[in-house]
Every structure is written in structure tokens, then in C-alpha cells.
């Protein structure tokens, strides 16, 4: 035994590992003795919030996860859905919040690397990356540095591995000043008969380690992700891992090459809690034991202890169980790709994780207890109190309000960000960033996948239930707006400290809303991740359940985009605009007020309007469409004009005050542009379908004009403001 | 037209190049691994984009010294039409087959977007399909595309007509806005923009296709 493993376990050491006294007592009971230092370390990561979902599991169980097209729901590395023709889409979103705040480049880069591994572990070639980013207020001292580092990190990793980063969302809010959110999503494609799972099987079969060597980086990453931030967070820098996208690229190719053979029984990436979590998960799913000889673990540094090897979060590593006799063939593939390959153990029938090092047993723990005995908390919660409806006044100068919104931090163009991402590699990106959803062709077919990430945290804060519904509905609407059929979602549930009943109330409320939306839209959750304790010095973030939606379209040539296609086209509004300015972007940014109720989401109406719009795209009636969300009707109209360089003249009537008609964020609405003949056809079909479609005006000219000049803006000026904000803001970034 | 795509560890536009060649020439290219010393005779060699060897040391530096490049250099010098795109261009400058070097973009950021190029020469085997004086749109995706050479070399490149493409406006700080150059003999083209990503309307246009078609027409 090495010296450090002789450490006597004191209450202080237990506390340092993030375990409560009660949790430690459970460990002693499960093991029938006191754990040694290595074993304590392993229990602490397996029972961390990050790995065990101990505060969230009770509520997650209530989410809908099934549909006829779901091949594999939550519980595996990623979710799997059937996209027809013997093909499957495999996808997941995951957070890398705390590391990205401490070291933005590496934190974000390894977030991308981790989520890629979750997807190719299952046999898929990754075809698209997305992200959902949240930063503090623009004038906070750290915002530029963090934004600049995170974007460079996402690009640095994704560009090098050769997976296009096709879209995402970026928001700013003071609640993220001390705790940014970096949520990364990967979508991959596999054959339905070539999907790999993590359940180990076959006593005596070899357990194989491949990829990078193990170093001392990232030890306790999972534990760090399960605590609040404090002033000494800077000292946690050594817990952040360092990524090597070049090795990841080799690992993808080597794994896919081996997966084309029949050698693999089970495979799992080494993510949070590294070797420990991957072996425990594989053994637990398969109901077997693992015996690992730590002397055989490829090591990057000298004199590593068992504790360090088990808890290291070194990147770009995988664990596999092979069929007996296939080791040499597999080894040849990994050597060709210049990657480490080591048989480090075998499957046993003991039901235990047994670790040997230097000829001695240094750890011996029942697998079941590491997984099943992890505490599950039904944390006390209080629902967020219902707010009153407020009346939001008109602006002094509506032209200025529109320009300020579209040329401000929340609605400005994100071009500065996505031009740093290779969004075209693999040559299947047919709808690039900037539209409602990214669209990538399923290689070699006419089919395409549409992907969108969304959530409106300020709605979730004001009314968690409606906000949870809205997040799901908005991804559904964005996929619909390009012409895709929405199939399923992944999520990344970012919240504050679950030990606070008000925060737990936000969590429960959002999940109830999400669940109802998923059920109403036949849009189940197939994978996800929970990130709690997003707080700094006791101040929590806005509740941010980021949703990543995936849909499929049968023929990508029928896809719709945001840009107007010609002058003289009719502009149609689908859906009814209501007085819903509470918690709108207009209210917050222009009136400086964040009171009232966010828009409510009528899920039946959402579905009816969306199905109507999608049919028009599918039958080639419609190729220009934009969903309405932040900033309301005027923001969508301006987007369509700016994307095309063609102006618009519309009349929104006088039933509502002008600022309400333009800025209200009523849900289930779309703007369409079509020629006059198609417009008439759509309007009559809408009546038959019971969908409200109103003709607002026409495209043309070089201005955006509303109600006879009540709003009258030069498209050139608007575009300059819209494109200019972010580059100007970032011009002096570090 | 029979072609070869050279694959290094970390190449990531090798498939895109192979797909483009298959669609345009009707014939699948052979994929040649970097450790090969020799490969069958081909009419056209493509060095694809990506991050060979992770861009470690310098972009293209390690690949330039691989086994397969000895053979590629031999054939390029013997007149086989050879195209290096992005990382392929970086590799060609590192081997010395093409002069100059590609440095970090002047804006210091990776840049991925469609750019407008001026076609400087219509009389090369790669550009004969472009109409005289025509500007084309092809995407770039690079962190190190800032072409640099000393003044004498630049003057000589201009004088000998080796500059095939220039950026219509500055995007990365490249000297004289150089986007692509040929060797003196004109059978080797290195360019930062990705023609293989612009071969059909759904990808945003087909201006890149003409480079491959020009070579194909010349070879007959």
C-alpha cells in the first residue's frame, strides 16, 4: 500500500469529500467496516450530486420518456431515437458550468469533449454540436473574459475534432455573474442494429482501457460540481481537466473502427469520476463484479496513488469489455491510431469492485452499494408564489425601443460567436447558425435532422411551471419553423442549491411544466443532466432548464428559412397576439421592470398551429417562416428583413396598443412570407383547420414600417445596430 | 479521373473531399494513410483540411515529414496535379513545395464564413473553368490562414502569375490578400478556402466545384 492510503479517516476528511455524517454512516453499514482513503474517495464521487442525482432523482422519475420512436431513454450515456431507414439519432446535453467559470477555455473545451464521448460511446458518429451559454451582465468585470474564453474553448475543441458546431443560444443576466452556464450538446447518427450499451457481461472477459494516459488532472471534479462557489473558487483550478481534441478525434475514429467489428460487449466513456464511475456503471448495469489491476493503468505521471488513478478525470479515455480472444485485433486498431490500449482487469462474479495495486488489494467495495445505496433525498420545497398580472406602459420612442432591443445584448446577432465555430465541416450543414434551428443532412440521404436549444430563464424564475412548459414548447416551435417533425428532447437542468426550499420549488415547478409540455406534444425526454448548486456566496442563478430538441425532416430540400425570398410577398401571422408583456424582453430591457406573469403556454394551441405550419412546409407551400419569441412580432419581422436585405410594410391593427402588438411574447405564433396566391390558399386552409392566420402586409423596399409609419426604420441602420453590438462589445476582450 | 486523398491523424475534411471528388468525377478516390510509403498511380492528389497532428508544433509541420509526403512531393514535382486545402495548404508550405507560411489570423480568432475571392488566373489547370474577371464565393474555416512571405517572394509570386486566388477583402491579414497560390509549374495549388464545401446549392453554392471540374477537363 502507498503511504496516502494509510490515511486515517477523520470527520474532517469525510467532510472534505462532501459527505455528511449520515452518509458516511451509510457507507460503513454497506461495507461492514470503515472504508480506506481510496474507498472513501470512490464513495464520495459515486454519491456526489453530480453522479447520483440524489436530490433530483425522485422528481426526474416523473418525466415522460417513452414514445414508439424512442429506442433508449435516460440511463445510458445518451438518448436514442429512431429516425427511419434503420438509422438512429443519438444525443445528449451536459453542463460544464463550474470548470468553465474557473478556467473558461479548458472548461468549455472539455465540456464539448465529454458530451462527444457520451454520444460516440454508443456507436454514433457525432454529426453536430450545439450549446446553451449563459453569462453575467455585459458590464460585469468578468463577462468579456469568460465569453471570449468559452467561445474559444468550444471552437478549439469542436473545430479540431471535425464536428460542426451548428448553433446554440447565448444570454446575459446578472444572476450568472459568479456562475456562468456552459451546456454542450452533441447529436450523432448510428445504425439501429449497431448501438452499443454499457452493461458488462461474461465472467472472465477482459476489461480494456483505451485512449489517453491517466494523469492527476480533474481529481474531484464531480465533487466540485456538487458544491456552491465561494471566494476561494480560484484555488480549485487544478480540479479542471485539460482537453486534447486531437486525441479525441483519434479516439472517435479508432472506436468506430472497432465498433464495425463484433468485438465489443460493452463500452463506456470515462467522464465525471473517471475510471471509478465508468467501471461501477458497467458492472452495475451488467450485475457483475470488476477486478482491476491499477498497475496496468496507462499513467502520464510518476508515482500515482490508487486514489489518484481512481478519481482522475483525465480526458479522452474509454473503458470496454471485449469478447475473449479479440484483444489483439482491437489492440492493432488502437495502435494504428497511436492510442494507449491496456487490459486492466476482468469481469468477476463477486458483485464487487476489487482494486489491486502492487500486488495488494487496495479497494474492495460492493458495486450495488456504490450505486443503489446512494442516498435519495426528497428535499422540502415551496412553490414559487403566483405573481399578479401587470400592465406595461408604452415607450417614449418606439423606433428607439426597437433599435435598442435588436441592437442590444439580448437580441443582437451572435455572428461574432458562431463564426469562431467551424459550422460547415462534414459538408452536411444545410441551415447554418442564425435561423430558428440548425439543419444537418443525414449523410448520403435526403433526410435531415433539425436541432434547437432553448429556455427563457426569466420566465422560469417568475413562473417555473409556465417557464418549464415554454422551454420545451419553444424548441418544438423552432424545429417546426424549419419544417422538421420534433421527436424528442434532451435537457440540462441548471439550478441553485437544492437544500433551499425555494430553489427546490423552482426545480419541481419547472419539471412539472416540462413534463406536461412533453406529454402534450408527444415529445419525450430521452437523456439529460442535472447541475445543482449553481450559486456563488448564497446567490442562486435564474432557474435554467436548457432544452435541446431534435426533429427530423424527410426531404431537406423543402426546408424553410427565416430570410424573405422576394419583394411583394405577403406576410402572414399565425396565432393570436395577446397582452402578454409581463417578463417580456421589452419590459425588462426598455422599461427596466421584471414584474408580472410571463406568457402562458396553451399546449393544444401550440400543437395545432405548429402542425398547420409544418404541413405547409412539407407540401412545398411555404419556405419562409420564423417563430415568435423574445422581442415579439417586431423582433421576428426585423430578423426576416435583415436576413434577406428586403424590407417590410405591415399593419398590426389597433385592437391592442402598438407596443403590445409588437413586443408581446404570446406563444404559439409564427410569421410566414409567401406569394399572394399561396397566401390566399393558406388563409382559406387556416379557416378550415381552425387556425388564426392574419395577413399583416408585404415584403419590399429597404425599410421596416408598421401602421403607416408609426414604426419606420431603415433596414441598413437596423442591421448595423444588430450586427454591431457584439463585435464592439468584445473588441477589447482579453 | 482517378484521385487520392491523403489522410493524416487529425485530418477532418478527408471525407468531405472524398465525397466531393466522388460526386464530381464519378469515381471514388483512394484514401491513403500517412504511413504508406507508396500508393497506386493517380491523376490527382488531394491533401484535405483538418488538424493533422493536432496542429502541434506548427500547423502541418509534422505531416510534412510523414512517409507519405515524400511520395506526394515526388509526384507533385513530376507534374501530378495536387491540391492542398486549408491544412493541406499548410502542409505544402511546410514541405517547401509552395513558398511562404501560414500564420495565426491577424484577428487571432478562428474564422468560419463564406468569403468572396477574386480569381487571379484563369489559365491554370485548376481555374480554367472560371469566367474571366469573375469573383467566387467559397467558405474559409481556419485559425492560421494569414499568408506570409518576404517581399521578394511575394513580388516573384505576382510576377510569375502564381497567385491563383485573392480575398476580395481582408479576412485574416494575409499578405496581398493571398488566398491560394500555385507552384511555378502550375500543377500544385494550395488554398485556405474550402472548395469541397461549396459543390451544390444546398451547401450555399457550387463555386468550389469548378476547381475539380477544371482539372477533370484538362485531364480529359
Coordinates of N, CA and C in Angstrom, one line a residue, chain A residues 67-243:
Chain A
X67 N -41.9 6.9 -26.2 CA -42.7 7.1 -27.4 C -42.3 5.9 -28.3
X68 N -43.2 5.6 -29.3 CA -42.8 4.5 -30.2 C -41.5 4.6 -30.9
X69 N -41.0 5.8 -31.1 CA -39.7 6.0 -31.8 C -38.5 6.1 -30.8
X70 N -38.8 6.0 -29.5 CA -37.7 6.0 -28.6 C -37.0 4.6 -28.5
X71 N -35.8 4.6 -28.8 CA -35.0 3.3 -28.7 C -34.4 3.1 -27.3
X72 N -33.9 4.2 -26.8 CA -33.3 4.2 -25.5 C -33.5 5.5 -24.8
X73 N -34.1 5.5 -23.7 CA -34.3 6.7 -22.9 C -33.2 7.0 -21.9
X74 N -33.5 7.8 -20.9 CA -32.5 8.2 -19.9 C -31.9 6.9 -19.2
X75 N -30.6 7.0 -18.8 CA -30.0 6.0 -18.0 C -28.8 5.4 -18.7
X76 N -28.7 5.6 -20.0 CA -27.5 5.2 -20.8 C -26.7 6.5 -21.0
X77 N -25.6 6.4 -21.8 CA -24.7 7.5 -22.0 C -25.5 8.7 -22.7
X78 N -26.4 8.3 -23.6 CA -27.2 9.3 -24.3 C -28.5 8.7 -24.7
X79 N -29.4 9.5 -25.2 CA -30.7 9.0 -25.6 C -30.7 8.6 -27.1
X80 N -31.5 7.6 -27.5 CA -31.5 7.1 -28.8 C -32.9 7.1 -29.4
X81 N -33.1 7.7 -30.6 CA -34.4 7.7 -31.2 C -34.3 7.2 -32.7
X82 N -35.3 6.6 -33.1 CA -35.4 6.0 -34.4 C -35.7 7.1 -35.4
X83 N -34.9 7.3 -36.5 CA -35.2 8.3 -37.5 C -35.5 7.6 -38.8
X84 N -35.9 6.4 -38.8 CA -36.3 5.7 -40.0 C -35.1 5.1 -40.8
X85 N -35.5 4.2 -41.8 CA -34.5 3.6 -42.7 C -33.3 2.9 -41.9
X86 N -33.6 2.4 -40.7 CA -32.6 1.6 -40.0 C -31.6 2.5 -39.3
X87 N -31.9 3.8 -39.2 CA -31.0 4.8 -38.6 C -31.5 5.4 -37.3
X88 N -30.6 5.8 -36.5 CA -31.0 6.3 -35.2 C -30.2 7.6 -34.9
X89 N -30.9 8.6 -34.3 CA -30.1 9.8 -33.8 C -29.9 9.6 -32.3
X90 N -28.6 9.8 -31.9 CA -28.2 9.6 -30.5 C -27.7 11.0 -30.0
X91 N -28.3 11.5 -28.9 CA -27.9 12.8 -28.4 C -28.1 13.0 -26.9
X92 N -27.4 14.0 -26.5 CA -27.4 14.4 -25.1 C -26.8 15.8 -24.9
X93 N -27.3 16.4 -23.8 CA -26.7 17.7 -23.5 C -26.2 17.6 -22.0
X94 N -25.1 18.3 -21.8 CA -24.5 18.2 -20.5 C -23.9 19.5 -20.0
X95 N -23.8 19.8 -18.7 CA -23.3 21.0 -18.2 C -21.8 20.9 -18.0
X96 N -21.1 22.0 -18.1 CA -19.7 22.1 -17.6 C -19.5 23.5 -17.0
X97 N -20.4 23.8 -16.1 CA -20.5 25.2 -15.6 C -19.4 25.6 -14.7
X98 N -19.2 24.9 -13.6 CA -18.2 25.3 -12.7 C -16.8 25.3 -13.3
X99 N -16.3 24.3 -14.0 CA -15.0 24.3 -14.6 C -14.9 25.5 -15.6
X100 N -15.9 25.8 -16.3 CA -15.8 26.9 -17.3 C -15.7 28.3 -16.6
X101 N -16.2 28.4 -15.4 CA -16.1 29.7 -14.7 C -14.6 29.8 -14.2
X102 N -14.1 28.7 -13.7 CA -12.7 28.7 -13.2 C -11.7 28.9 -14.3
X103 N -11.9 28.2 -15.4 CA -10.9 28.2 -16.5 C -11.7 28.1 -17.8
X104 N -12.2 29.2 -18.3 CA -13.2 29.2 -19.4 C -12.8 28.4 -20.6
X105 N -11.5 28.5 -21.1 CA -11.2 27.8 -22.3 C -11.2 26.3 -22.1
X106 N -10.5 25.8 -21.1 CA -10.4 24.3 -20.9 C -11.8 23.8 -20.4
X107 N -12.4 24.6 -19.5 CA -13.7 24.2 -19.0 C -14.7 23.9 -20.1
X108 N -14.8 24.9 -21.1 CA -15.7 24.7 -22.2 C -15.3 23.6 -23.1
X109 N -14.0 23.6 -23.4 CA -13.4 22.6 -24.3 C -13.7 21.2 -23.9
X110 N -13.4 20.9 -22.6 CA -13.6 19.6 -22.1 C -15.1 19.3 -21.9
X111 N -15.9 20.3 -21.8 CA -17.4 20.1 -21.8 C -17.8 19.5 -23.2
X112 N -17.3 20.0 -24.2 CA -17.5 19.5 -25.6 C -17.0 18.1 -25.7
X113 N -15.8 17.9 -25.3 CA -15.2 16.6 -25.4 C -15.9 15.5 -24.7
X114 N -16.4 15.9 -23.5 CA -17.2 14.9 -22.7 C -18.5 14.5 -23.4
X115 N -19.2 15.5 -23.9 CA -20.5 15.2 -24.5 C -20.3 14.4 -25.8
X116 N -19.3 14.7 -26.5 CA -19.0 13.9 -27.7 C -18.8 12.5 -27.4
X117 N -18.0 12.2 -26.3 CA -17.7 10.8 -25.9 C -19.0 10.1 -25.5
X118 N -19.9 10.8 -24.8 CA -21.2 10.2 -24.5 C -21.9 9.7 -25.7
X119 N -21.8 10.4 -26.8 CA -22.5 10.0 -28.0 C -21.8 9.0 -28.8
X120 N -20.5 9.1 -29.0 CA -19.8 8.1 -29.9 C -19.6 6.8 -29.1
X121 N -19.6 6.8 -27.8 CA -19.6 5.6 -26.9 C -20.7 4.7 -27.4
X122 N -21.8 5.2 -27.8 CA -23.0 4.4 -28.1 C -23.0 3.9 -29.6
X123 N -21.9 4.2 -30.3 CA -21.8 3.7 -31.7 C -22.1 4.7 -32.7
X124 N -22.4 6.0 -32.3 CA -22.8 7.0 -33.3 C -21.6 7.8 -33.8
X125 N -21.6 8.2 -35.0 CA -20.7 9.2 -35.5 C -21.3 10.6 -35.1
X126 N -20.6 11.4 -34.3 CA -21.1 12.7 -34.0 C -21.2 13.6 -35.3
X127 N -22.4 14.2 -35.5 CA -22.6 15.0 -36.7 C -22.9 16.5 -36.4
X128 N -23.2 16.8 -35.2 CA -23.5 18.2 -34.9 C -23.3 18.5 -33.4
X129 N -22.7 19.6 -33.1 CA -22.6 20.1 -31.7 C -23.5 21.4 -31.6
X130 N -24.0 21.5 -30.4 CA -24.8 22.7 -30.1 C -24.4 23.2 -28.7
X131 N -24.8 24.4 -28.3 CA -24.6 24.7 -26.9 C -25.6 25.7 -26.4
X132 N -25.7 25.9 -25.1 CA -26.5 26.9 -24.5 C -25.6 27.5 -23.4
X133 N -25.4 28.8 -23.6 CA -24.4 29.5 -22.8 C -25.1 30.7 -22.0
X134 N -24.8 30.9 -20.8 CA -25.3 32.0 -20.0 C -24.1 32.7 -19.3
X135 N -24.1 34.0 -19.5 CA -23.0 34.8 -18.8 C -23.7 35.8 -18.0
X136 N -22.8 36.5 -17.1 CA -23.3 37.6 -16.3 C -23.7 38.8 -17.1
X137 N -24.1 39.9 -16.5 CA -24.4 41.1 -17.2 C -23.2 41.6 -18.0
X138 N -23.5 42.2 -19.1 CA -22.4 42.6 -20.0 C -21.3 43.4 -19.3
X139 N -21.7 44.3 -18.5 CA -20.7 45.2 -17.9 C -20.1 44.7 -16.6
X140 N -20.4 43.4 -16.3 CA -19.7 42.8 -15.2 C -18.2 42.5 -15.6
X141 N -17.3 42.7 -14.6 CA -15.9 42.7 -14.9 C -15.4 41.4 -15.6
X142 N -16.0 40.3 -15.3 CA -15.5 39.0 -15.8 C -16.2 38.6 -17.1
X143 N -17.3 39.3 -17.5 CA -18.1 38.7 -18.6 C -17.4 38.6 -19.9
X144 N -16.6 39.6 -20.3 CA -15.9 39.5 -21.6 C -14.9 38.4 -21.6
X145 N -14.1 38.3 -20.5 CA -13.1 37.3 -20.4 C -13.7 35.9 -20.5
X146 N -14.8 35.7 -19.8 CA -15.5 34.4 -19.8 C -16.1 34.1 -21.1
X147 N -16.8 35.0 -21.7 CA -17.4 34.8 -23.0 C -16.3 34.5 -24.1
X148 N -15.2 35.3 -24.1 CA -14.2 35.1 -25.0 C -13.5 33.7 -24.8
X149 N -13.3 33.3 -23.6 CA -12.6 32.0 -23.3 C -13.5 30.8 -23.6
X150 N -14.8 30.9 -23.3 CA -15.7 29.8 -23.5 C -15.9 29.6 -25.0
X151 N -16.1 30.7 -25.8 CA -16.3 30.6 -27.2 C -15.0 30.0 -27.9
X152 N -13.9 30.5 -27.4 CA -12.6 29.9 -28.0 C -12.4 28.4 -27.6
X153 N -12.9 28.1 -26.4 CA -12.7 26.7 -26.0 C -13.7 25.7 -26.8
X154 N -14.9 26.2 -26.9 CA -15.9 25.4 -27.7 C -15.4 25.2 -29.1
X155 N -14.9 26.3 -29.7 CA -14.4 26.2 -31.1 C -13.1 25.4 -31.1
X156 N -12.2 25.7 -30.2 CA -10.9 25.0 -30.2 C -11.1 23.5 -30.2
X157 N -12.1 23.0 -29.4 CA -12.3 21.6 -29.4 C -13.1 21.0 -30.6
X158 N -14.2 21.6 -30.8 CA -15.1 21.2 -31.9 C -14.5 21.3 -33.3
X159 N -13.8 22.4 -33.5 CA -13.2 22.6 -34.8 C -12.1 21.5 -35.1
X160 N -11.4 21.2 -34.1 CA -10.3 20.2 -34.3 C -10.8 18.8 -34.4
X161 N -11.8 18.4 -33.7 CA -12.3 17.1 -33.9 C -13.1 16.9 -35.2
X162 N -13.5 18.0 -35.8 CA -14.1 18.0 -37.0 C -15.6 17.7 -36.9
X163 N -16.3 18.1 -35.9 CA -17.7 18.0 -35.8 C -18.3 19.4 -35.8
X164 N -19.2 19.8 -36.7 CA -19.6 21.2 -36.8 C -20.4 21.6 -35.6
X165 N -20.1 22.8 -35.1 CA -20.9 23.5 -34.1 C -21.9 24.3 -34.8
X166 N -23.2 23.8 -34.9 CA -24.1 24.4 -35.8 C -25.1 25.4 -35.2
X167 N -25.0 25.6 -33.9 CA -25.9 26.6 -33.3 C -25.9 26.6 -31.8
X168 N -26.8 27.4 -31.2 CA -26.9 27.4 -29.8 C -27.6 28.7 -29.4
X169 N -27.4 29.0 -28.1 CA -28.0 30.3 -27.6 C -27.1 30.9 -26.6
X170 N -27.1 32.2 -26.5 CA -26.3 32.9 -25.5 C -27.1 34.0 -24.9
X171 N -27.1 34.0 -23.6 CA -27.9 35.0 -22.8 C -27.0 35.7 -21.8
X172 N -27.4 36.8 -21.4 CA -26.7 37.6 -20.3 C -27.7 37.9 -19.2
X173 N -27.3 37.7 -17.9 CA -28.1 38.1 -16.8 C -27.2 38.2 -15.6
X174 N -27.5 39.2 -14.7 CA -26.7 39.4 -13.5 C -26.6 38.2 -12.6
X175 N -27.6 37.3 -12.7 CA -27.6 36.1 -11.8 C -26.5 35.2 -12.1
X176 N -25.9 35.3 -13.3 CA -24.9 34.4 -13.7 C -23.5 35.1 -13.6
X177 N -23.5 36.2 -12.9 CA -22.2 36.9 -12.7 C -21.1 36.1 -12.1
X178 N -21.5 35.3 -11.1 CA -20.5 34.5 -10.4 C -20.6 33.0 -10.8
X179 N -21.4 32.7 -11.7 CA -21.7 31.2 -12.0 C -22.3 31.1 -13.4
X180 N -21.4 31.1 -14.4 CA -21.9 31.0 -15.8 C -22.4 29.6 -16.1
X181 N -23.1 29.5 -17.2 CA -23.6 28.2 -17.6 C -23.0 27.8 -18.9
X182 N -22.4 26.7 -19.0 CA -21.9 26.2 -20.3 C -22.5 24.8 -20.5
X183 N -23.5 24.7 -21.3 CA -24.2 23.4 -21.6 C -23.9 23.1 -23.1
X184 N -23.3 21.9 -23.2 CA -22.9 21.4 -24.6 C -23.7 20.2 -25.0
X185 N -24.1 20.2 -26.2 CA -25.0 19.1 -26.8 C -24.3 18.5 -28.0
X186 N -24.4 17.2 -28.1 CA -23.9 16.5 -29.3 C -25.0 15.6 -29.9
X187 N -25.1 15.6 -31.2 CA -26.0 14.7 -31.9 C -25.2 13.8 -32.8
X188 N -25.5 12.5 -32.7 CA -24.8 11.6 -33.6 C -25.7 10.7 -34.4
X189 N -25.2 10.0 -35.3 CA -26.1 9.1 -36.1 C -25.5 7.7 -36.1
X190 N -26.3 6.7 -35.9 CA -25.8 5.3 -35.9 C -26.9 4.5 -36.6
X191 N -26.4 3.3 -37.0 CA -27.4 2.3 -37.5 C -28.1 1.7 -36.3
X192 N -29.4 1.4 -36.4 CA -30.2 0.9 -35.2 C -29.7 -0.4 -34.8
X193 N -29.0 -1.2 -35.7 CA -28.6 -2.5 -35.2 C -27.1 -2.5 -34.8
X194 N -26.6 -1.3 -34.6 CA -25.2 -1.1 -34.2 C -25.1 -0.1 -33.1
X195 N -25.9 -0.3 -32.1 CA -25.9 0.6 -30.9 C -25.2 -0.1 -29.8
X196 N -24.3 0.6 -29.1 CA -23.6 0.0 -28.0 C -24.0 0.5 -26.7
X197 N -24.1 -0.4 -25.7 CA -24.5 -0.1 -24.4 C -23.4 -0.3 -23.4
X198 N -23.7 0.0 -22.1 CA -22.6 -0.1 -21.2 C -22.6 -1.3 -20.2
X199 N -23.7 -2.1 -20.3 CA -23.8 -3.3 -19.4 C -22.7 -4.3 -19.7
X200 N -21.9 -4.5 -18.7 CA -20.8 -5.5 -18.8 C -21.4 -6.9 -18.7
X201 N -20.8 -7.9 -19.3 CA -21.2 -9.3 -19.2 C -20.1 -10.3 -19.5
X202 N -20.2 -11.5 -18.9 CA -19.3 -12.5 -19.2 C -18.1 -12.6 -18.3
X203 N -18.3 -13.4 -17.2 CA -17.2 -13.6 -16.2 C -15.9 -14.0 -16.9
X204 N -14.8 -13.3 -16.6 CA -13.5 -13.7 -17.2 C -13.2 -12.8 -18.4
X205 N -14.2 -12.1 -18.9 CA -13.9 -11.3 -20.1 C -13.0 -10.1 -19.7
X206 N -12.2 -9.7 -20.7 CA -11.2 -8.6 -20.4 C -11.8 -7.3 -20.3
X207 N -11.3 -6.5 -19.3 CA -11.7 -5.1 -19.2 C -10.5 -4.3 -19.8
X208 N -10.9 -3.4 -20.8 CA -9.8 -2.8 -21.6 C -9.9 -1.3 -21.4
X209 N -8.8 -0.7 -21.2 CA -8.6 0.8 -21.1 C -8.1 1.3 -22.4
X210 N -8.7 2.3 -23.1 CA -8.1 2.9 -24.3 C -8.1 4.4 -24.2
X211 N -7.3 5.0 -25.0 CA -7.3 6.5 -25.1 C -6.0 7.1 -24.5
X212 N -6.2 8.2 -23.8 CA -5.1 8.9 -23.2 C -4.6 8.3 -22.0
X213 N -3.4 8.7 -21.5 CA -3.0 8.2 -20.3 C -3.6 8.9 -19.1
X214 N -3.6 8.3 -17.9 CA -4.2 8.9 -16.8 C -3.2 9.8 -16.0
X215 N -3.6 11.1 -15.8 CA -2.8 12.0 -15.0 C -3.5 12.4 -13.8
X216 N -2.9 13.5 -13.1 CA -3.5 13.9 -11.9 C -4.6 15.0 -12.1
X217 N -5.0 15.3 -13.3 CA -5.9 16.4 -13.6 C -7.4 16.0 -13.3
X218 N -8.1 17.0 -12.8 CA -9.5 16.8 -12.6 C -9.9 16.0 -11.4
X219 N -9.0 15.7 -10.5 CA -9.4 14.9 -9.4 C -10.4 15.7 -8.6
X220 N -11.5 15.1 -8.3 CA -12.6 15.7 -7.5 C -13.5 16.6 -8.3
X221 N -13.4 16.5 -9.7 CA -14.3 17.4 -10.5 C -15.7 17.2 -10.1
X222 N -16.1 15.9 -10.0 CA -17.5 15.7 -9.7 C -18.0 16.2 -8.4
X223 N -17.1 16.2 -7.4 CA -17.4 16.7 -6.1 C -17.5 18.2 -6.2
X224 N -16.6 18.8 -6.9 CA -16.6 20.3 -7.1 C -17.9 20.7 -7.7
X225 N -18.4 20.0 -8.7 CA -19.6 20.3 -9.4 C -20.8 20.2 -8.5
X226 N -20.6 19.7 -7.3 CA -21.8 19.4 -6.4 C -21.7 20.3 -5.2
X227 N -21.0 21.4 -5.2 CA -21.0 22.3 -4.1 C -21.1 23.8 -4.7
X228 N -21.5 24.7 -3.8 CA -21.6 26.1 -4.2 C -20.2 26.7 -4.4
X229 N -20.2 27.8 -5.1 CA -18.9 28.5 -5.2 C -18.7 29.5 -4.0
X230 N -17.5 29.7 -3.7 CA -17.2 30.7 -2.6 C -16.0 31.5 -3.1
X231 N -15.5 32.4 -2.2 CA -14.4 33.3 -2.6 C -13.1 32.5 -3.0
X232 N -13.0 31.3 -2.5 CA -11.7 30.6 -2.8 C -11.8 29.7 -4.0
X233 N -12.8 30.0 -4.9 CA -13.0 29.1 -6.0 C -11.8 29.1 -6.9
X234 N -11.1 30.2 -7.0 CA -9.8 30.3 -7.8 C -8.9 29.1 -7.5
X235 N -8.9 28.8 -6.2 CA -8.0 27.7 -5.7 C -8.3 26.4 -6.3
X236 N -9.5 26.3 -6.9 CA -9.9 25.0 -7.4 C -9.5 24.7 -8.9
X237 N -8.6 25.6 -9.4 CA -8.2 25.5 -10.7 C -7.6 24.1 -11.1
X238 N -6.8 23.5 -10.2 CA -6.3 22.2 -10.5 C -7.4 21.1 -10.7
X239 N -8.6 21.3 -10.3 CA -9.6 20.3 -10.5 C -10.2 20.4 -11.9
X240 N -9.8 21.4 -12.7 CA -10.3 21.5 -14.1 C -9.4 20.6 -15.0
X241 N -10.1 19.8 -15.8 CA -9.3 19.0 -16.7 C -8.8 19.7 -17.9
X242 N -7.8 19.2 -18.6 CA -7.3 19.8 -19.8 C -7.6 18.8 -21.0
X243 N -8.2 19.4 -22.0 CA -8.6 18.6 -23.2 C -7.6 18.5 -24.3

